[in-house]
CSV table of C-alpha atoms and ligand atoms in Angstrom, one decimal:
chain,number,residue,atom,x,y,z
A,1,MET,CA,47.7,-136.4,-68.3
A,2,ASN,CA,49.8,-133.8,-66.6
A,3,ASN,CA,52.3,-132.2,-69.0
A,4,TYR,CA,54.4,-129.4,-68.4
A,5,TYR,CA,56.8,-127.6,-70.8
A,6,GLN,CA,58.5,-125.4,-67.6
A,7,PRO,CA,57.0,-127.0,-64.5
A,8,GLU,CA,59.9,-124.9,-62.4
A,9,ALA,CA,57.7,-122.2,-63.5
A,10,GLU,CA,54.2,-123.6,-64.1
A,11,CYS,CA,54.3,-125.5,-60.9
A,12,ALA,CA,56.2,-123.1,-58.8
A,13,SER,CA,54.9,-122.0,-55.3
A,14,ARG,CA,52.9,-119.2,-54.9
A,15,GLU,CA,55.5,-117.1,-52.9
A,16,GLN,CA,58.1,-117.9,-55.6
A,17,ILE,CA,55.9,-116.5,-58.2
A,18,LYS,CA,55.4,-113.4,-56.0
A,19,ALA,CA,59.0,-113.1,-55.7
A,20,TRP,CA,59.6,-113.4,-59.5
A,21,GLN,CA,56.8,-110.6,-60.1
A,22,ASP,CA,58.5,-108.4,-57.4
A,23,GLU,CA,61.7,-108.5,-58.6
A,24,ARG,CA,60.8,-108.2,-62.4
A,25,LEU,CA,58.4,-105.6,-62.1
A,26,VAL,CA,60.8,-103.3,-60.3
A,27,ALA,CA,63.2,-103.7,-62.7
A,28,GLN,CA,60.7,-103.4,-65.5
A,29,VAL,CA,59.6,-99.9,-64.1
A,30,GLN,CA,63.2,-98.7,-64.3
A,31,HIS,CA,63.8,-100.0,-67.6
A,32,VAL,CA,60.4,-98.1,-68.6
A,33,TRP,CA,61.4,-95.0,-66.7
A,34,ASN,CA,64.8,-95.0,-68.4
A,35,ASN,CA,63.6,-95.5,-71.7
A,36,ILE,CA,60.3,-94.4,-72.7
A,37,PRO,CA,59.7,-90.7,-72.1
A,38,TYR,CA,55.8,-90.8,-72.8
A,39,TYR,CA,55.5,-93.2,-69.8
A,40,LYS,CA,57.7,-91.3,-67.4
A,41,LYS,CA,56.1,-88.2,-68.3
A,42,LEU,CA,52.7,-90.0,-67.2
A,43,MET,CA,54.5,-91.5,-64.1
A,44,GLU,CA,55.4,-87.9,-63.3
A,45,GLU,CA,52.0,-86.5,-63.7
A,46,ARG,CA,51.4,-89.0,-61.1
A,47,GLY,CA,54.0,-88.1,-58.9
A,48,VAL,CA,54.9,-92.1,-59.2
A,49,LYS,CA,59.0,-92.7,-59.4
A,50,PRO,CA,60.5,-95.9,-59.7
A,51,GLU,CA,61.3,-95.8,-56.4
A,52,HIS,CA,58.0,-96.0,-55.0
A,53,ILE,CA,57.3,-99.3,-56.6
A,54,LYS,CA,58.9,-102.0,-54.3
A,55,GLY,CA,56.7,-104.7,-55.8
A,56,THR,CA,53.3,-106.2,-56.8
A,57,GLN,CA,51.5,-104.5,-54.0
A,58,ASP,CA,52.5,-101.0,-55.5
A,59,LEU,CA,51.3,-101.8,-59.2
A,60,HIS,CA,48.3,-99.9,-58.3
A,61,LEU,CA,50.4,-96.7,-58.3
A,62,LEU,CA,51.3,-96.8,-62.0
A,63,PRO,CA,49.2,-95.1,-64.7
A,64,PHE,CA,47.1,-97.2,-67.3
A,65,LEU,CA,48.0,-97.7,-70.8
A,66,THR,CA,45.4,-98.2,-73.5
A,67,LYS,CA,44.9,-98.3,-77.3
A,68,ASP,CA,44.6,-94.9,-77.6
A,69,ASP,CA,48.4,-94.3,-76.1
A,70,LEU,CA,49.8,-96.7,-78.7
A,71,ARG,CA,47.9,-94.5,-81.5
A,72,GLU,CA,49.4,-91.4,-80.1
A,73,CYS,CA,53.2,-93.1,-79.7
A,74,TYR,CA,52.9,-94.8,-83.3
A,75,PRO,CA,55.1,-96.3,-84.4
A,76,TYR,CA,58.3,-95.9,-82.2
A,77,GLY,CA,57.0,-93.8,-78.9
A,78,LEU,CA,56.6,-97.2,-76.7
A,79,LEU,CA,59.8,-98.8,-78.1
A,80,ALA,CA,62.1,-99.3,-75.0
A,81,GLU,CA,65.3,-100.8,-76.7
A,82,PRO,CA,67.3,-99.4,-79.4
A,83,LEU,CA,65.8,-100.3,-83.0
A,84,GLU,CA,69.1,-102.5,-83.6
A,85,ASN,CA,68.5,-104.8,-80.6
A,86,CYS,CA,64.7,-105.5,-82.3
A,87,VAL,CA,64.4,-108.2,-84.7
A,88,ARG,CA,60.6,-108.4,-85.2
A,89,ILE,CA,57.3,-106.5,-85.4
A,90,GLN,CA,53.8,-108.1,-85.3
A,91,SER,CA,50.7,-105.9,-85.8
A,92,THR,CA,47.2,-105.8,-85.3
A,93,SER,CA,44.4,-103.3,-86.3
A,94,GLY,CA,44.0,-100.1,-84.1
A,95,THR,CA,41.1,-97.9,-83.4
A,96,THR,CA,41.0,-95.7,-86.3
A,97,GLY,CA,43.2,-97.2,-88.9
A,98,LYS,CA,46.6,-96.6,-87.4
A,99,ARG,CA,47.8,-99.9,-86.5
A,100,VAL,CA,49.3,-101.2,-83.3
A,101,VAL,CA,52.7,-102.1,-83.7
A,102,ALA,CA,54.7,-104.2,-81.1
A,103,PHE,CA,58.2,-104.8,-81.3
A,104,TYR,CA,60.3,-107.8,-79.7
A,105,THR,CA,64.1,-108.6,-79.2
A,106,GLN,CA,65.3,-111.8,-79.9
A,107,ASP,CA,65.1,-112.7,-76.2
A,108,ASP,CA,61.4,-111.5,-76.2
A,109,ILE,CA,60.6,-114.1,-79.1
A,110,ASN,CA,62.2,-116.7,-77.2
A,111,LEU,CA,59.8,-115.9,-74.1
A,112,TRP,CA,56.8,-115.5,-76.2
A,113,GLU,CA,57.5,-119.1,-77.8
A,114,ASP,CA,58.2,-120.2,-74.5
A,115,CYS,CA,54.4,-119.4,-73.6
A,116,CYS,CA,53.1,-120.7,-76.6
A,117,ALA,CA,55.0,-124.3,-76.1
A,118,ARG,CA,53.6,-124.2,-72.7
A,119,ALA,CA,50.1,-124.1,-74.3
A,120,LEU,CA,50.9,-126.9,-76.9
A,121,VAL,CA,52.6,-129.3,-73.9
A,122,ALA,CA,49.2,-128.6,-71.8
A,123,ALA,CA,47.3,-130.0,-74.8
A,124,GLY,CA,49.8,-132.9,-75.1
A,125,ALA,CA,52.2,-132.1,-77.6
A,126,SER,CA,55.3,-133.9,-77.7
A,127,LYS,CA,58.2,-134.4,-79.9
A,128,SER,CA,56.0,-137.3,-82.0
A,129,ASP,CA,53.5,-134.7,-82.7
A,130,VAL,CA,52.8,-133.2,-85.9
A,131,VAL,CA,51.3,-129.5,-85.5
A,132,GLN,CA,49.4,-128.0,-88.3
A,133,VAL,CA,49.6,-124.4,-87.5
A,134,SER,CA,46.6,-122.8,-89.6
A,135,TYR,CA,46.5,-119.2,-87.8
A,136,GLY,CA,47.4,-116.5,-90.0
A,137,TYR,CA,51.2,-115.7,-90.7
A,138,GLY,CA,52.5,-112.7,-91.2
A,139,LEU,CA,51.6,-109.5,-89.1
A,140,PHE,CA,49.3,-111.6,-87.2
A,141,THR,CA,50.6,-112.8,-84.0
A,142,GLY,CA,49.0,-116.4,-84.1
A,143,GLY,CA,50.8,-118.5,-86.7
A,144,PRO,CA,54.4,-116.9,-86.0
A,145,GLY,CA,53.8,-117.8,-82.2
A,146,LEU,CA,52.4,-121.0,-82.5
A,147,ASN,CA,54.9,-121.9,-85.0
A,148,GLY,CA,57.6,-121.2,-82.6
A,149,GLY,CA,56.1,-122.6,-79.5
A,150,SER,CA,55.9,-126.1,-82.0
A,151,HIS,CA,59.5,-125.9,-82.7
A,152,LYS,CA,60.5,-125.2,-79.3
A,153,VAL,CA,58.7,-128.6,-78.3
A,154,GLY,CA,60.2,-130.1,-81.2
A,155,CYS,CA,57.2,-130.9,-82.9
A,156,LEU,CA,57.2,-131.5,-87.1
A,157,THR,CA,55.4,-128.2,-87.4
A,158,LEU,CA,53.2,-127.9,-90.7
A,159,PRO,CA,53.2,-123.9,-91.1
A,160,MET,CA,50.2,-123.8,-93.2
A,161,SER,CA,48.7,-120.5,-92.4
A,162,SER,CA,45.0,-119.6,-93.0
A,163,GLY,CA,42.7,-120.4,-95.9
A,164,ASN,CA,43.2,-123.0,-98.8
A,165,THR,CA,40.8,-125.5,-97.2
A,166,ASP,CA,41.1,-128.3,-99.5
A,167,ARG,CA,45.2,-127.9,-99.2
A,168,GLN,CA,44.6,-128.0,-95.5
A,169,ILE,CA,42.8,-131.0,-95.3
A,170,GLN,CA,45.2,-133.0,-98.0
A,171,PHE,CA,48.4,-132.4,-95.6
A,172,MET,CA,46.4,-132.9,-92.5
A,173,THR,CA,45.3,-136.4,-93.4
A,174,ASP,CA,48.8,-137.1,-95.7
A,175,LEU,CA,51.0,-136.0,-92.9
A,176,GLY,CA,49.2,-137.2,-90.0
A,177,ALA,CA,48.5,-134.1,-88.2
A,178,THR,CA,47.8,-134.8,-84.5
A,179,ILE,CA,47.4,-131.1,-83.2
A,180,ILE,CA,45.6,-128.4,-85.0
A,181,CYS,CA,46.3,-124.5,-84.1
A,182,CYS,CA,43.2,-122.1,-85.7
A,183,THR,CA,40.4,-120.0,-84.6
A,184,PRO,CA,37.8,-121.8,-83.1
A,185,SER,CA,35.3,-121.0,-86.4
A,186,TYR,CA,37.9,-122.0,-88.6
A,187,ALA,CA,38.1,-125.1,-86.9
A,188,ALA,CA,34.4,-125.7,-87.2
A,189,TYR,CA,34.7,-125.1,-90.7
A,190,LEU,CA,37.2,-127.7,-91.1
A,191,ALA,CA,35.0,-130.1,-89.2
A,192,GLU,CA,32.4,-129.4,-91.5
A,193,THR,CA,34.6,-129.8,-94.8
A,194,ILE,CA,36.0,-132.8,-93.5
A,195,GLU,CA,32.7,-134.5,-92.9
A,196,GLU,CA,31.8,-133.3,-96.6
A,197,MET,CA,34.6,-134.7,-98.4
A,198,GLY,CA,33.9,-138.2,-96.2
A,199,VAL,CA,37.6,-138.1,-95.1
A,200,LYS,CA,37.0,-138.3,-91.3
A,201,ASP,CA,38.4,-141.6,-90.7
A,202,LYS,CA,42.0,-140.5,-92.2
A,203,ILE,CA,42.1,-137.7,-89.6
A,204,LYS,CA,44.6,-138.2,-87.2
A,205,LEU,CA,43.9,-135.4,-84.8
A,206,LYS,CA,43.7,-135.7,-80.9
A,207,ALA,CA,43.8,-132.1,-79.9
A,208,GLY,CA,43.2,-128.7,-80.9
A,209,ILE,CA,44.6,-125.3,-79.9
A,210,PHE,CA,41.6,-122.5,-80.6
A,211,GLY,CA,41.7,-118.8,-79.6
A,212,ALA,CA,42.0,-115.2,-81.1
A,213,GLU,CA,38.2,-114.7,-80.9
A,214,ALA,CA,35.4,-115.6,-78.2
A,215,TRP,CA,33.8,-118.9,-78.5
A,216,THR,CA,31.0,-120.8,-76.6
A,217,GLN,CA,31.2,-124.0,-74.7
A,218,GLU,CA,28.4,-125.2,-77.0
A,219,MET,CA,30.9,-124.4,-80.0
A,220,ARG,CA,33.5,-126.4,-78.2
A,221,GLU,CA,31.5,-129.4,-77.6
A,222,ASP,CA,30.5,-129.2,-81.1
A,223,ILE,CA,34.0,-129.3,-82.5
A,224,GLN,CA,35.1,-131.7,-80.1
A,225,ASN,CA,32.5,-134.2,-81.2
A,226,ARG,CA,32.8,-133.9,-84.8
A,227,LEU,CA,36.7,-133.6,-85.1
A,228,GLY,CA,37.0,-136.6,-82.4
A,229,ILE,CA,39.5,-134.3,-80.5
A,230,LYS,CA,39.9,-132.2,-76.9
A,231,ALA,CA,39.6,-128.5,-77.8
A,232,TYR,CA,42.0,-126.3,-75.6
A,233,ASP,CA,41.5,-122.3,-75.4
A,234,ILE,CA,44.2,-120.1,-75.9
A,235,TYR,CA,44.2,-116.3,-75.2
A,236,GLY,CA,46.4,-113.6,-76.2
A,237,LEU,CA,47.0,-110.3,-77.6
A,238,THR,CA,49.5,-108.6,-79.8
A,239,GLU,CA,50.3,-105.9,-77.4
A,240,ILE,CA,51.3,-108.1,-74.6
A,241,SER,CA,53.1,-110.7,-77.2
A,242,GLY,CA,50.5,-112.3,-79.0
A,243,PRO,CA,48.9,-116.0,-78.2
A,244,GLY,CA,50.2,-117.9,-75.0
A,245,VAL,CA,49.3,-114.7,-72.6
A,246,SER,CA,47.1,-117.6,-71.2
A,247,PHE,CA,46.3,-121.3,-72.0
A,248,GLU,CA,44.2,-124.2,-70.9
A,249,CYS,CA,44.9,-127.2,-69.6
A,250,CYS,CA,43.6,-130.7,-69.7
A,251,GLU,CA,41.0,-129.5,-66.8
A,252,GLN,CA,39.5,-127.0,-69.6
A,253,GLY,CA,38.2,-124.7,-66.6
A,254,GLY,CA,39.9,-121.6,-67.3
A,255,MET,CA,43.3,-120.0,-68.9
A,256,HIS,CA,46.2,-120.4,-66.8
A,257,ILE,CA,48.1,-117.0,-67.3
A,258,ASN,CA,51.9,-117.0,-67.7
A,259,GLU,CA,52.5,-115.0,-64.4
A,260,ASP,CA,56.1,-115.3,-64.5
A,261,HIS,CA,55.8,-112.9,-67.5
A,262,PHE,CA,52.7,-111.0,-67.0
A,263,ILE,CA,51.1,-109.9,-63.9
A,264,PRO,CA,47.0,-109.7,-64.4
A,265,GLU,CA,44.6,-107.0,-62.4
A,266,ILE,CA,41.1,-107.0,-62.8
A,267,ILE,CA,39.6,-103.7,-62.7
A,268,ASN,CA,36.4,-101.7,-62.6
A,269,PRO,CA,36.3,-100.2,-66.3
A,270,LYS,CA,34.3,-97.0,-65.3
A,271,THR,CA,36.7,-96.3,-62.4
A,272,GLY,CA,39.8,-97.8,-63.0
A,273,GLU,CA,39.6,-99.4,-59.1
A,274,VAL,CA,41.4,-102.7,-58.9
A,275,LEU,CA,38.8,-105.5,-58.0
A,276,PRO,CA,39.6,-108.5,-55.7
A,277,TYR,CA,40.2,-111.9,-57.3
A,278,GLY,CA,36.1,-113.4,-58.4
A,279,GLU,CA,34.9,-110.1,-59.5
A,280,LYS,CA,34.3,-109.5,-63.2
A,281,GLY,CA,35.7,-106.7,-64.5
A,282,GLU,CA,38.8,-105.6,-67.1
A,283,LEU,CA,41.5,-107.4,-67.5
A,284,VAL,CA,45.0,-105.3,-67.0
A,285,PHE,CA,48.4,-106.9,-67.8
A,286,THR,CA,51.7,-105.6,-66.9
A,287,SER,CA,54.4,-107.6,-69.0
A,288,ILE,CA,57.4,-107.9,-66.6
A,289,THR,CA,59.9,-109.9,-69.0
A,290,LYS,CA,59.8,-108.4,-72.5
A,291,LYS,CA,62.3,-105.7,-73.2
A,292,ALA,CA,61.5,-104.1,-76.4
A,293,PHE,CA,57.8,-103.1,-76.0
A,294,PRO,CA,57.1,-103.1,-72.3
A,295,LEU,CA,53.7,-102.2,-71.7
A,296,LEU,CA,52.9,-101.6,-67.6
A,297,ARG,CA,49.4,-101.6,-66.8
A,298,TYR,CA,47.8,-102.3,-70.2
A,299,ARG,CA,44.0,-102.3,-70.3
A,300,THR,CA,42.9,-105.2,-72.3
A,301,LYS,CA,39.1,-104.1,-72.6
A,302,ASP,CA,38.3,-107.6,-72.2
A,303,ILE,CA,35.6,-108.3,-69.4
A,304,CYS,CA,36.9,-111.6,-67.4
A,305,VAL,CA,37.2,-113.1,-63.8
A,306,LEU,CA,40.6,-114.1,-62.3
A,307,ASN,CA,40.3,-117.5,-60.0
A,308,PRO,CA,43.1,-118.1,-57.8
A,309,GLU,CA,42.2,-121.7,-56.7
A,310,PRO,CA,44.5,-124.4,-57.4
A,311,CYS,CA,44.0,-126.5,-60.4
A,312,ALA,CA,43.9,-130.3,-60.6
A,313,CYS,CA,46.5,-130.2,-63.2
A,314,GLY,CA,49.2,-129.3,-60.8
A,315,ARG,CA,49.8,-125.7,-62.3
A,316,THR,CA,49.9,-122.9,-59.5
A,317,LEU,CA,49.2,-120.2,-62.2
A,318,ILE,CA,46.3,-118.5,-61.8
A,319,ARG,CA,43.1,-119.1,-64.5
A,320,MET,CA,41.2,-116.3,-66.1
A,321,SER,CA,37.8,-117.1,-67.4
A,322,LYS,CA,36.6,-116.9,-71.2
A,323,PRO,CA,36.3,-113.4,-72.0
A,324,MET,CA,33.1,-112.4,-71.2
A,325,GLY,CA,32.6,-109.4,-73.5
A,326,ARG,CA,34.5,-106.3,-74.3
A,327,SER,CA,34.5,-102.8,-72.4
A,328,ASP,CA,35.0,-101.0,-75.5
A,329,ASP,CA,33.2,-101.5,-79.2
A,330,MET,CA,35.9,-103.7,-80.7
A,331,LEU,CA,34.4,-106.5,-82.6
A,332,ILE,CA,36.3,-109.7,-83.5
A,333,VAL,CA,34.7,-111.2,-87.3
A,334,LYS,CA,36.9,-113.8,-88.6
A,335,GLY,CA,39.4,-113.6,-85.9
A,336,VAL,CA,40.1,-110.0,-87.3
A,337,ASN,CA,39.8,-107.1,-84.9
A,338,VAL,CA,37.5,-104.6,-86.1
A,339,PHE,CA,36.5,-101.2,-84.7
A,340,PRO,CA,33.0,-99.5,-86.1
A,341,SER,CA,35.3,-96.1,-86.1
A,342,GLN,CA,37.2,-97.9,-88.8
A,343,ILE,CA,34.4,-98.2,-90.8
A,344,GLU,CA,33.0,-94.7,-90.1
A,345,THR,CA,36.4,-93.4,-91.2
A,346,VAL,CA,36.0,-95.2,-94.7
A,347,LEU,CA,32.5,-94.0,-95.3
A,348,LEU,CA,33.3,-90.3,-94.1
A,349,ASN,CA,36.5,-90.3,-96.6
A,350,LYS,CA,34.5,-91.7,-99.2
A,351,GLY,CA,31.7,-88.7,-98.8
A,352,TYR,CA,28.8,-90.7,-97.1
A,353,PRO,CA,27.0,-89.5,-94.4
A,354,ALA,CA,27.2,-91.1,-90.9
A,355,ASN,CA,24.1,-93.0,-91.3
A,356,TYR,CA,25.3,-96.4,-91.4
A,357,GLN,CA,24.4,-99.8,-89.7
A,358,ILE,CA,27.0,-102.6,-89.1
A,359,ILE,CA,25.4,-106.3,-88.9
A,360,VAL,CA,27.3,-109.2,-87.9
A,361,SER,CA,26.2,-112.6,-88.2
A,362,ARG,CA,27.1,-116.3,-88.6
A,363,GLU,CA,26.2,-119.0,-91.2
A,364,GLY,CA,27.3,-122.0,-89.9
A,365,TYR,CA,30.3,-120.7,-88.0
A,366,SER,CA,31.4,-118.5,-90.4
A,367,ASP,CA,31.4,-114.8,-89.5
A,368,GLN,CA,29.5,-112.3,-92.1
A,369,LEU,CA,30.0,-108.6,-92.1
A,370,GLU,CA,27.5,-106.5,-93.7
A,371,VAL,CA,27.4,-102.5,-93.6
A,372,ASN,CA,24.6,-101.0,-94.6
A,373,VAL,CA,25.0,-97.5,-95.7
A,374,GLU,CA,22.7,-94.3,-96.5
A,375,MET,CA,23.2,-92.1,-99.5
A,376,THR,CA,22.9,-88.8,-99.3
A,377,PRO,CA,19.8,-87.3,-101.8
A,378,GLU,CA,22.6,-86.0,-104.0
A,379,MET,CA,24.0,-89.7,-104.5
A,380,PHE,CA,20.7,-91.3,-104.9
A,381,SER,CA,19.8,-92.6,-108.4
A,382,ASP,CA,17.7,-95.3,-110.0
A,383,ASN,CA,20.6,-96.4,-112.1
A,384,LEU,CA,21.6,-99.8,-110.5
A,385,ALA,CA,24.8,-100.1,-112.5
A,386,GLU,CA,25.7,-97.0,-110.9
A,387,ILE,CA,24.9,-97.9,-107.3
A,388,SER,CA,26.6,-101.5,-107.9
A,389,ALA,CA,29.7,-99.8,-108.8
A,390,LYS,CA,29.9,-97.5,-105.7
A,391,GLU,CA,29.0,-100.4,-103.5
A,392,LYS,CA,32.1,-102.3,-105.3
A,393,GLU,CA,34.1,-98.9,-104.4
A,394,LEU,CA,33.2,-99.3,-100.7
A,395,VAL,CA,34.1,-102.7,-100.6
A,396,GLU,CA,37.1,-102.4,-102.0
A,397,ALA,CA,38.0,-99.6,-99.5
A,398,LEU,CA,36.7,-101.3,-96.5
A,399,LYS,CA,39.1,-104.4,-97.3
A,400,ALA,CA,42.1,-102.0,-97.7
A,401,MET,CA,41.1,-100.8,-94.0
A,402,LEU,CA,40.1,-103.7,-92.3
A,403,GLY,CA,41.6,-106.9,-94.1
A,404,ILE,CA,38.3,-108.6,-94.7
A,405,TYR,CA,35.4,-108.5,-96.8
A,406,ALA,CA,32.2,-106.6,-95.7
A,407,LYS,CA,29.2,-106.9,-98.1
A,408,VAL,CA,27.9,-103.3,-98.4
A,409,ARG,CA,24.5,-102.4,-99.3
A,410,LEU,CA,23.6,-98.7,-100.3
A,411,VAL,CA,20.1,-97.8,-99.2
A,412,ALA,CA,18.2,-95.0,-99.9
A,413,PRO,CA,18.5,-91.9,-98.0
A,414,LYS,CA,16.5,-91.5,-94.6
A,415,THR,CA,15.9,-95.3,-94.2
A,416,ILE,CA,18.3,-96.2,-91.5
A,417,THR,CA,16.2,-95.8,-88.4
A,418,ARG,CA,17.3,-92.8,-86.3
A,419,SER,CA,17.7,-93.4,-82.9
A,420,GLU,CA,16.6,-91.3,-79.9
A,421,GLY,CA,20.0,-91.7,-77.5
A,422,LYS,CA,23.3,-93.1,-78.9
A,423,ALA,CA,22.8,-94.4,-82.3
A,424,VAL,CA,22.3,-98.2,-82.7
A,425,ARG,CA,25.5,-99.0,-85.0
A,426,VAL,CA,26.3,-102.4,-84.8
A,427,ILE,CA,23.7,-104.9,-84.4
A,428,ASP,CA,25.8,-108.6,-83.2
A,429,LYS,CA,23.3,-111.5,-84.2
A,430,ARG,CA,26.1,-114.1,-83.0
A,431,ASN,CA,25.3,-114.2,-79.2
A,432,LEU,CA,29.1,-115.1,-78.5
A,433,TYR,CA,29.2,-114.4,-74.6
B,1,DLL,O1,44.5,-112.6,-81.3
B,1,DLL,C1,46.3,-113.5,-80.3
B,1,DLL,C2,45.9,-114.6,-80.2
B,1,DLL,C3,46.4,-115.4,-81.8
B,1,DLL,C4,45.3,-115.6,-79.3
B,1,DLL,C5,45.8,-116.8,-81.8
B,1,DLL,C6,45.1,-116.8,-79.3
B,1,DLL,C7,45.3,-117.3,-80.6
B,1,DLL,P1,44.8,-109.7,-81.3
B,1,DLL,O2,44.7,-109.8,-82.5
B,1,DLL,O3,46.0,-108.7,-81.0
B,1,DLL,O4,45.3,-111.0,-81.0
B,1,DLL,O5,43.5,-109.6,-80.5
B,1,DLL,C8,43.2,-109.9,-79.1
B,1,DLL,O6,41.4,-111.1,-79.2
B,1,DLL,O7,42.0,-108.8,-76.6
B,1,DLL,C9,40.5,-110.5,-77.3
B,1,DLL,O8,39.7,-109.6,-76.9
B,1,DLL,C10,40.5,-111.4,-78.2
B,1,DLL,N1,40.4,-113.0,-77.8
B,1,DLL,C11,42.1,-113.5,-78.0
B,1,DLL,N2,41.9,-114.8,-77.7
B,1,DLL,C12,40.7,-115.1,-77.5
B,1,DLL,C13,40.1,-116.2,-76.7
B,1,DLL,C14,45.5,-112.5,-80.8
B,1,DLL,N3,40.7,-117.3,-76.9
B,1,DLL,C15,42.1,-109.7,-78.7
B,1,DLL,N4,38.5,-115.9,-76.5
B,1,DLL,C16,42.0,-110.1,-77.4
B,1,DLL,C17,38.3,-114.9,-76.7
B,1,DLL,C18,40.1,-113.7,-77.5
B,1,DLL,N5,38.6,-113.6,-77.0
């Protein structure tokens, strides 16, 4: 099954892809230089001018951008188009509470939705499909991105958003959804619930497009078997547009990067040195077609390998491995990005000491987040009602910061093990990578 949405791009010759990248990179660097004083200054500090960038071979001369730059420039500092040309923002969590905001012109949205349409068609979507989009809608890019892609392909689109599992399954069966888009952990939960409800024979699904968080090969097989579908991986990040930066084809052997829009590099996360294809390192993206929020050499912090080998599906776009970890401490819990520093900010703001431990685990395929927090001797009391009220207050404050529920347990002073080196703040029991 070799289905393409834009074969002229997805199956272009490598020479053609390089030619597009060269031309678009040169134009993009000029656009950024002209419109983003912050990045112009970074270039000047390195002695780089737009005329030095003649093609992808010069990409390494450009400075990197990180989430810290995004925070510093919040909200409008990396915007390269007048606000009146922008029609949308999407957002995700940042490192210490400030959210990342990404801007889109109508054209940017159009190109992003093309990328999502490519992913859907690669998973077998056509006009006759019913696509249930169960990623969150709103600021999160998952719902809006796949919704737009599904419209482009001409599928009947069910904009379910996440949650309300009974209703999801009712629509899935009543309307005969054939493709489901959601996080892999939600897919596993849906599978479990479908079994419990005894409605497996009413399900018409043939494919699922799952991403936004790490998932293992074992989890893929489990979901495929339980739902009777083929499960495709999809990758992306808000800063670079959203889902569809790369997507899996029927070969299920890595995700094709939409290189006519995003140039990937792999770097050594410690030195910034560019590594050859096949080596493991941090994935960096340069967006070459987006106009409102055109990030150059953005460090994703995702650890990956790039594979330039031709793919049996006929696409010539390079493939990236599943992310194998992160070079920062970001956790993805229930599909939501969580930084330990956000949790620390909440605790310190509420007067707790920085002695805490974050425990992430899985019950079935559902993530659980737990925070153990030490009380100071002054706070300590044996009045259980008082302690439980304090825990409740922290649960609310964490919910406001992270957007998800975290179980809070207040513990007696000096009960969290002190470390002799770096404090071990996070215990991730999930073994996802
Ligand atoms: O998660 C966009 C998205 C939505 C991708 C729906 C796929 C499907 P952010 O919230 O900005 O954007 O989080 C981006 O999520 O840097 C990775 O660490 C992680 N991530 C995304 N896709 C995958 C995947 C969306 N397929 C961060 N496998 C990225 C593993 C993934 N990790």
